[in-house]
CSV table of C-alpha atoms in Angstrom, one decimal:
chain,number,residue,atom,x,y,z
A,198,UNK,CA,1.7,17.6,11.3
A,199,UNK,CA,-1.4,16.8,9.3
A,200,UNK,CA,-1.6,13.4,7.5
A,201,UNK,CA,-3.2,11.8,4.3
A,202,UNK,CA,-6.6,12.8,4.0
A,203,UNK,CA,-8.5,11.8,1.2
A,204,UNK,CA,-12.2,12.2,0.0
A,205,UNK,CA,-15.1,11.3,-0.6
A,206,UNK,CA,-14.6,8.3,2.1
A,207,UNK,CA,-17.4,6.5,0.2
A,208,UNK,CA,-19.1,6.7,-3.8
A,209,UNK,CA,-21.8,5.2,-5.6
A,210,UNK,CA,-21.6,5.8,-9.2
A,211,UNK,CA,-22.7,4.2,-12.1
A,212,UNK,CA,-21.4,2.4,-14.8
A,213,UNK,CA,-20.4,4.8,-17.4
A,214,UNK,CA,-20.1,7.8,-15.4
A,215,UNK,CA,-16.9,9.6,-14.4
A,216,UNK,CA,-15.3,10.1,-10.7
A,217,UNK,CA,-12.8,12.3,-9.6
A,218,UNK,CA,-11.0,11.1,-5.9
A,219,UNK,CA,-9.5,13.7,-3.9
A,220,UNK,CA,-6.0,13.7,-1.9
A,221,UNK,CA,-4.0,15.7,0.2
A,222,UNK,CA,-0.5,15.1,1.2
A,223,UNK,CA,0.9,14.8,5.0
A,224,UNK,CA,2.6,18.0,5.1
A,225,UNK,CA,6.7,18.5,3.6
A,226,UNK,CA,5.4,15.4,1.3
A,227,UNK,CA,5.9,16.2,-2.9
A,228,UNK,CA,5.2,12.8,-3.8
A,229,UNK,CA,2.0,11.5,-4.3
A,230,UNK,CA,1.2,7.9,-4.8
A,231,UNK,CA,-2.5,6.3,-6.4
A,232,UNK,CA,-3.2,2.7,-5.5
A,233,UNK,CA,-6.2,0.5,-6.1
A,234,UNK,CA,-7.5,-2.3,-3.5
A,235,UNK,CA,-9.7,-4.6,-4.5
A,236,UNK,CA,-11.6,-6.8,-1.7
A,237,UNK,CA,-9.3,-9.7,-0.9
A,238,UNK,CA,-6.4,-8.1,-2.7
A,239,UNK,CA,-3.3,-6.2,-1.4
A,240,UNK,CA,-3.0,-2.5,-3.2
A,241,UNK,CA,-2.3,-1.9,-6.5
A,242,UNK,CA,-0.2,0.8,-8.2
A,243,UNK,CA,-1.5,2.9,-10.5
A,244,UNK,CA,0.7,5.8,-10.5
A,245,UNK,CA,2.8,8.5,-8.9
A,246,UNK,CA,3.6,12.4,-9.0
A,247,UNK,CA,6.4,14.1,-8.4
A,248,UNK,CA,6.6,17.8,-8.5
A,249,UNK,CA,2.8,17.8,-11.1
A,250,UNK,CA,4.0,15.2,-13.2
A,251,UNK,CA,3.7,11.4,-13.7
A,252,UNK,CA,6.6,9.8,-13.0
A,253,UNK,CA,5.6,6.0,-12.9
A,254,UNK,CA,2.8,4.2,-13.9
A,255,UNK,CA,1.1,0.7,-13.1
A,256,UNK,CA,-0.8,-1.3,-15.9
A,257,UNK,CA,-4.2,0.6,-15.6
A,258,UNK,CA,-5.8,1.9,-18.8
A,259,UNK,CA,-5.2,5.4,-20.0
A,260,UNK,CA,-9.0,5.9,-18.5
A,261,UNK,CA,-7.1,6.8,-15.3
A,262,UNK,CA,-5.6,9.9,-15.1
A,263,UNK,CA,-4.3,12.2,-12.4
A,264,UNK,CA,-3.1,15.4,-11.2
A,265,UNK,CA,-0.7,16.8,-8.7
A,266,UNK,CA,-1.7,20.5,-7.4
A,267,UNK,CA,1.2,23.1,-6.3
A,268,UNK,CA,0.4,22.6,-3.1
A,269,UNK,CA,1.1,18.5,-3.3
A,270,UNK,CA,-2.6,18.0,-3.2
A,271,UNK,CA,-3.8,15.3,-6.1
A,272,UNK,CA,-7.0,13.9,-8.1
A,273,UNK,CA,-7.6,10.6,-9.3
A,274,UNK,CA,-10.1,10.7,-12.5
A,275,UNK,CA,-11.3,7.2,-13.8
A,276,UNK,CA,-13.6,8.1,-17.0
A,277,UNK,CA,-16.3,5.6,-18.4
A,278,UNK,CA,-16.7,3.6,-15.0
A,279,UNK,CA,-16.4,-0.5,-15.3
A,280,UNK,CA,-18.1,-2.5,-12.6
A,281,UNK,CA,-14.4,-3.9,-12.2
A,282,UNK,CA,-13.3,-0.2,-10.8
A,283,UNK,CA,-15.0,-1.0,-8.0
A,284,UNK,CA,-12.5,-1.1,-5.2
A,285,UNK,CA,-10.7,1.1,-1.9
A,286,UNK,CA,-8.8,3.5,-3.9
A,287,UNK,CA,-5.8,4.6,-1.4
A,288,UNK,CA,-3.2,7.1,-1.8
A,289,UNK,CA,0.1,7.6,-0.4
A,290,UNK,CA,2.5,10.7,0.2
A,291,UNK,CA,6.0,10.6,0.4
A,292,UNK,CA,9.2,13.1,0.6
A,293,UNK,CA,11.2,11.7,-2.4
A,294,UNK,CA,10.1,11.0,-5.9
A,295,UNK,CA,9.8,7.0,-4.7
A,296,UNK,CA,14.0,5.8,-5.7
A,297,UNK,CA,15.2,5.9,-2.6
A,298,UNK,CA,13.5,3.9,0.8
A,299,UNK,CA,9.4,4.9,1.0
A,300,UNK,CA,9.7,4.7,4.5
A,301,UNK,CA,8.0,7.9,4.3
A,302,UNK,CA,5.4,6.3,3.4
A,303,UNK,CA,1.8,7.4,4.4
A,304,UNK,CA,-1.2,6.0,3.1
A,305,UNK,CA,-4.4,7.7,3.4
A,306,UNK,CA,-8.1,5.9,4.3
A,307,UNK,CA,-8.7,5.6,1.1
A,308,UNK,CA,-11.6,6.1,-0.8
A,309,UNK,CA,-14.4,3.3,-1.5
A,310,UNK,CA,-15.8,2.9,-5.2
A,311,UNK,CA,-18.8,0.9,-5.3
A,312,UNK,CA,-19.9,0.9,-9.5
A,313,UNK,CA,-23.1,-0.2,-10.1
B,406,UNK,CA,4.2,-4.9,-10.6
B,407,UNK,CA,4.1,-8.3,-9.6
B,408,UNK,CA,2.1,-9.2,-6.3
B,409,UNK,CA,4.2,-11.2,-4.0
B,410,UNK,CA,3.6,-14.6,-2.6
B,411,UNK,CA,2.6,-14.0,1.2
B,412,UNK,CA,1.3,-16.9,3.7
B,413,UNK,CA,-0.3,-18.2,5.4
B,414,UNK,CA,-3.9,-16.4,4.0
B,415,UNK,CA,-5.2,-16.1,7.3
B,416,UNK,CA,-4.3,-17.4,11.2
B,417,UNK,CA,-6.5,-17.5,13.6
B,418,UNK,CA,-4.7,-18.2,17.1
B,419,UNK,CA,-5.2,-17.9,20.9
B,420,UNK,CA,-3.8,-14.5,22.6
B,421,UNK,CA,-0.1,-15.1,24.2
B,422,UNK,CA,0.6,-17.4,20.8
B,423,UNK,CA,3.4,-16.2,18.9
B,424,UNK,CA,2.9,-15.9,15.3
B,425,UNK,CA,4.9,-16.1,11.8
B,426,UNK,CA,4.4,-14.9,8.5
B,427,UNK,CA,6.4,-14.8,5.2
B,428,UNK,CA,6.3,-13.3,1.9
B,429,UNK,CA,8.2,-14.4,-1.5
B,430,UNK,CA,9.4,-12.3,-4.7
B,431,UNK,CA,10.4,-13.8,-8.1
B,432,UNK,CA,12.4,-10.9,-8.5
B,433,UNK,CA,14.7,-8.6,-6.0
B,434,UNK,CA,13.9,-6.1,-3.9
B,435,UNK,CA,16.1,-2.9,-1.9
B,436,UNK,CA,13.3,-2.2,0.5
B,437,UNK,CA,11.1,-4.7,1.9
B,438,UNK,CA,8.2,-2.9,4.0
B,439,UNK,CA,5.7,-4.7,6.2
B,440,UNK,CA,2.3,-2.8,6.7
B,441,UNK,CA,-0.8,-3.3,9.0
B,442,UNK,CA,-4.8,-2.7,7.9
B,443,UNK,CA,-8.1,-2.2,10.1
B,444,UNK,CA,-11.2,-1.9,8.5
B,445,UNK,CA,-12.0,1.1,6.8
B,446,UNK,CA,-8.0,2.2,7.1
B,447,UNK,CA,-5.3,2.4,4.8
B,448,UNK,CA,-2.3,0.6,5.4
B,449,UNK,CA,0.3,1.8,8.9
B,450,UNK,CA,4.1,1.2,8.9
B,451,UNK,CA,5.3,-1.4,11.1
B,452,UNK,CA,8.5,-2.2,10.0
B,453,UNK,CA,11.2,-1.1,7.4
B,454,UNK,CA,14.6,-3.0,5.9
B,455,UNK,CA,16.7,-1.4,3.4
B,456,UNK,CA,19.3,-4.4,3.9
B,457,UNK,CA,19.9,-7.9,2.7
B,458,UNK,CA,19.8,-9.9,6.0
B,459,UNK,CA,18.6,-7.1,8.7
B,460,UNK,CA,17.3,-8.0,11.2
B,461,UNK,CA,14.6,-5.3,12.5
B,462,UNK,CA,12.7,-5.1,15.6
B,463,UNK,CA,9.4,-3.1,17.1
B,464,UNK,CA,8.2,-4.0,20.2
B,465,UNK,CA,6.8,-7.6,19.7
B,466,UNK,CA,7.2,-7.2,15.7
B,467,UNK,CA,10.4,-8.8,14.8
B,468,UNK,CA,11.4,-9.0,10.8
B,469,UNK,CA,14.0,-9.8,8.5
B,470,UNK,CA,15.4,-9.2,5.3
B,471,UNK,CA,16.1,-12.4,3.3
B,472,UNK,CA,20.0,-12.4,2.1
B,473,UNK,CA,18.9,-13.5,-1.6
B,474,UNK,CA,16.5,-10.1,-1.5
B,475,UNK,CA,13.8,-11.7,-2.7
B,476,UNK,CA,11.9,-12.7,0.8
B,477,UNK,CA,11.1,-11.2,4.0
B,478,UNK,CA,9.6,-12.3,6.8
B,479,UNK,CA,7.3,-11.1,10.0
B,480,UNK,CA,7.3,-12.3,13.6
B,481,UNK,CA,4.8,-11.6,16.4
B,482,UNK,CA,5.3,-12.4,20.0
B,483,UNK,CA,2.7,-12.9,22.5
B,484,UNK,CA,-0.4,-12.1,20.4
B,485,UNK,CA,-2.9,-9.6,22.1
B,486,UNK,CA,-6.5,-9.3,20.5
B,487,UNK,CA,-5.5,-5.4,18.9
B,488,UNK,CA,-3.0,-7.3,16.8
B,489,UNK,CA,-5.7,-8.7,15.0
B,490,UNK,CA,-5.9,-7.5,11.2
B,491,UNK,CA,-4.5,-7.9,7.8
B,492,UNK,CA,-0.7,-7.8,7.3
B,493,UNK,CA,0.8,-6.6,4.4
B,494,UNK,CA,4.7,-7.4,2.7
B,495,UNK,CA,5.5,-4.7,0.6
B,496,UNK,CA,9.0,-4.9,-1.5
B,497,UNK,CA,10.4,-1.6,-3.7
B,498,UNK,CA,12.5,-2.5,-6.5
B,499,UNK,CA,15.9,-1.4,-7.2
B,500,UNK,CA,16.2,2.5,-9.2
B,501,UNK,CA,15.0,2.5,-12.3
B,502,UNK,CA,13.1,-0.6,-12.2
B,503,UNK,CA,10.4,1.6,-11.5
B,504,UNK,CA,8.6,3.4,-8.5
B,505,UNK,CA,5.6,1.5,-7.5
B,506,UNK,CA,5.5,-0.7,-4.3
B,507,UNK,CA,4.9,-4.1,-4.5
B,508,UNK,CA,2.2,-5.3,-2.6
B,509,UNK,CA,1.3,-9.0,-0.9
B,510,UNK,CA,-2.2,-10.5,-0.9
B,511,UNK,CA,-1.9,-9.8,2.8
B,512,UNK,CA,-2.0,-12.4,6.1
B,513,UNK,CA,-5.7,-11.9,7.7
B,514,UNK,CA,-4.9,-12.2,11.4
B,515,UNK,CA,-7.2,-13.5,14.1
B,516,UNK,CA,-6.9,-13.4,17.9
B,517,UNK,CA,-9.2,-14.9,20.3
B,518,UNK,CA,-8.8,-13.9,24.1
């Protein structure tokens, strides 16, 4: 049984520009989570998809978008890069669409943003 | 989401010290969850409670369930130095009071041999 992986493991980009993180799910997960960790901070949520759609969504701009592949796989596309986007950007797979116990549960390393 | 209250900041204690951490909601929760991060990791499961007043343990990791569902706390015994790290509450709201979990500003966790 495969885990969270998630690339790249680390980005430079600049301020502006447009990134596109990468994640696939721990194997019999359909339920992707996106989280944002800035330094100091415990994550954040941004969203979730269930079975390729959004069903939940943090207080992030519309700037952050996502998609949920078939195959459970996901992106994470932040457009127009602020310096405040920099962060560990982690996501998490789970079995059920997130109502009922996450012990499921399994984050990925996460990816770090640096925005210069 | 809200970010919970979760103290102390940091510890930084002598291995064979037990330690004690806590974490406070303004609203409830039905899952409290208590995670553990190295550097360069994403957060591990230690410990999960799905019920006011549960009392949960994991090999030296002890935790609880607060009976008013809006705290939690986490117990170490007998520090080692690989205990060392940030600790992490985590609380899930009822249904339909959204998916996302709540996260703590996390305990950073020092152990000197």
């Amino acid at each position: 049984e495969t885990g969270v992986t998630q690339s790249p493991t680390h980005l430079i980009k600049t301020r502006g520009q447009q990134v596109t993180l990468r994640c696939s799910s721990q194997s019999g997960h359909n339920t992707v989570s996106w989280y944002q960790q800035a330094l100091g901070q415990g994550p954040q949520f941004i969203f979730q998809y269930y079975r390729e759609e959004e069903n939940g969504r943090g207080n992030f701009p519309p700037r952050f978008s996502g998609l949920q592949f078939p195959n459970y796989s996901s992106e994470l596309n932040v457009n127009a890069l602020e310096l405040d986007d920099s962060a560990l950007y982690l996501c998490a797979s789970s079995l059920q669409g997130g109502g009922l116990g996450n012990y499921g549960y399994t984050f990925g390393s996460g990816t770090r943003l640096t925005v210069v | 989401g809200q970010q919970l209250n979760q103290s102390p900041q940091s510890m930084f204690i002598q291995e064979g010290e037990d330690v004690s951490m806590n974490c406070t909601s303004s609203s409830i929760f039905n899952t409290w969850l208590w995670y553990k991060q190295d550097p360069g990791e994403g957060p591990v499961l230690l410990i999960a409670l799905y019920k006011a007043g549960e009392l949960t343990s994991n090999g030296r990791l002890t935790a609880q369930f607060g009976i008013t569902r809006k705290d939690s706390f986490l117990n170490i015994s007998a520090s080692i130095p690989s205990d060392v790290g940030i600790y992490f509450c985590a609380g899930q709201p009822p249904p339909g009071s959204g998916y996302a979990l709540n996260f703590g500003k996390g305990t950073s966790l020092l152990v000197t041999p």
